[in-house]
CSV table of C-alpha atoms in Angstrom, one decimal:
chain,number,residue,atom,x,y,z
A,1,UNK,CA,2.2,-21.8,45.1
A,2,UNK,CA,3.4,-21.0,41.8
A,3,UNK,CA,2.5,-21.4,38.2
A,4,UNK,CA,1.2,-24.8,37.4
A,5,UNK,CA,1.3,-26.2,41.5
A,6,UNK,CA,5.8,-25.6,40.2
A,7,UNK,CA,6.8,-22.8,43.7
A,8,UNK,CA,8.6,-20.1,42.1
A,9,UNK,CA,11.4,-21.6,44.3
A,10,UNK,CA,11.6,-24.9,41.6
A,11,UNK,CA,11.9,-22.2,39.3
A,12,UNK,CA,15.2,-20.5,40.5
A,13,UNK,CA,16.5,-24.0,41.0
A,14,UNK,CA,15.7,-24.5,37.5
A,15,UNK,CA,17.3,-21.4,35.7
A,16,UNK,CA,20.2,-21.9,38.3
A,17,UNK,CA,21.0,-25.1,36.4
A,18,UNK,CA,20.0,-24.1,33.0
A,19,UNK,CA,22.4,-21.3,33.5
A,20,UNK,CA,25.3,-23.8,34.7
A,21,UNK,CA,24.9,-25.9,31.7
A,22,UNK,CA,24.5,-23.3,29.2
A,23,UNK,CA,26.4,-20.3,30.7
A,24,UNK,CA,24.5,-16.6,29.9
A,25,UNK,CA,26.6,-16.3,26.5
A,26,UNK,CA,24.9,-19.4,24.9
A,27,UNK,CA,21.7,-19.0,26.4
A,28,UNK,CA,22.0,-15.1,25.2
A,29,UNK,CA,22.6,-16.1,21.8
A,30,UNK,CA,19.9,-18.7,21.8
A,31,UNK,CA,17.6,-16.1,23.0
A,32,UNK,CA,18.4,-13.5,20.0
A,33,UNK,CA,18.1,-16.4,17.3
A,34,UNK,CA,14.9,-17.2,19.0
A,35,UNK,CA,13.7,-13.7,18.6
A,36,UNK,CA,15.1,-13.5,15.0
A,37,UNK,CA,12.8,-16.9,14.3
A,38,UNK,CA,9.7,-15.3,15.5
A,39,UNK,CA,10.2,-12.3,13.6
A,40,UNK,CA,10.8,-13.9,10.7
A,41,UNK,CA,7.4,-16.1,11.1
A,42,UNK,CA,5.6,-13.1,11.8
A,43,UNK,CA,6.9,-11.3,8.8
A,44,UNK,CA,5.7,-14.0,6.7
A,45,UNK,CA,2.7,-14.4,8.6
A,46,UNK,CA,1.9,-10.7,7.1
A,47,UNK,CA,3.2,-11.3,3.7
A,48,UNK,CA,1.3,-14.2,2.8
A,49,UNK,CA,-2.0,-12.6,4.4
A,50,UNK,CA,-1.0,-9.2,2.5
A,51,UNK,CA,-1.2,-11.9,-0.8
A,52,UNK,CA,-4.1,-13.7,0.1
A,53,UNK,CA,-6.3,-10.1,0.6
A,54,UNK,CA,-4.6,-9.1,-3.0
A,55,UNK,CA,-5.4,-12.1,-4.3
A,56,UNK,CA,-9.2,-12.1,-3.0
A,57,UNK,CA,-9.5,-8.7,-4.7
A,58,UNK,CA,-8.3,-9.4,-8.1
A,59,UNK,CA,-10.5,-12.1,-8.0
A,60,UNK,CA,-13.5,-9.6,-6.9
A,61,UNK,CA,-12.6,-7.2,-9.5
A,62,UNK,CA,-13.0,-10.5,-12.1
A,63,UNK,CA,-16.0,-11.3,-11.0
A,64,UNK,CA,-17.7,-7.8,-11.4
A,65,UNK,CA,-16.2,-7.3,-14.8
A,66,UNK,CA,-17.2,-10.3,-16.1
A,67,UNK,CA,-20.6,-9.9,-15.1
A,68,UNK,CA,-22.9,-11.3,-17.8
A,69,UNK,CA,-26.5,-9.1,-16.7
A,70,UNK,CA,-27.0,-6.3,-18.1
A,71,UNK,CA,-28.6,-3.4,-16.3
A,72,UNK,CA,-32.1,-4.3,-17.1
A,73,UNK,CA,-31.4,-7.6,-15.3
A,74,UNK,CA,-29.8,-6.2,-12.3
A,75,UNK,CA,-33.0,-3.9,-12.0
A,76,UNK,CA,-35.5,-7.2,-12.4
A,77,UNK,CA,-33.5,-8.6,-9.7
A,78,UNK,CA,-34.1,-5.8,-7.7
A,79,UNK,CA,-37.2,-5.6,-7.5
């Protein structure tokens, strides 16, 4: 038994076929523009999280310098 109750027999039938219908030059080049696609995602995947960290910082960094207390109100809350 295979993956999914599919024998691993189905599964040669299968890429058999696909093979036949695409021939390995197609289904090569489908492969690498594939690969290219989920590169590209992942790369801007990383970029936007890279923005979103910058962005939560400057807006940390805002926050604390435009903190209205004073020191003796930062010490009464403190305590």
């Amino acid at each position: 038994m295979g993956v999914g109750g599919i024998s691993i027999w189905q599964l040669l039938i299968v890429l058999v076929i696909v093979l036949l219908l695409f021939g390995t030059k197609r289904l090569k080049n489908i492969g690498s523009d594939l690969g290219g696609a989920v590169k590209g995602f992942k790369k801007s995947m990383a970029d936007s999280e890279a923005e979103a960290d910058k962005a939560r910082l400057e807006n940390h960094e805002e926050k604390v310098i435009n903190d209205p207390k004073t020191e003796k109100d930062k010490e009464k809350d403190r305590a």
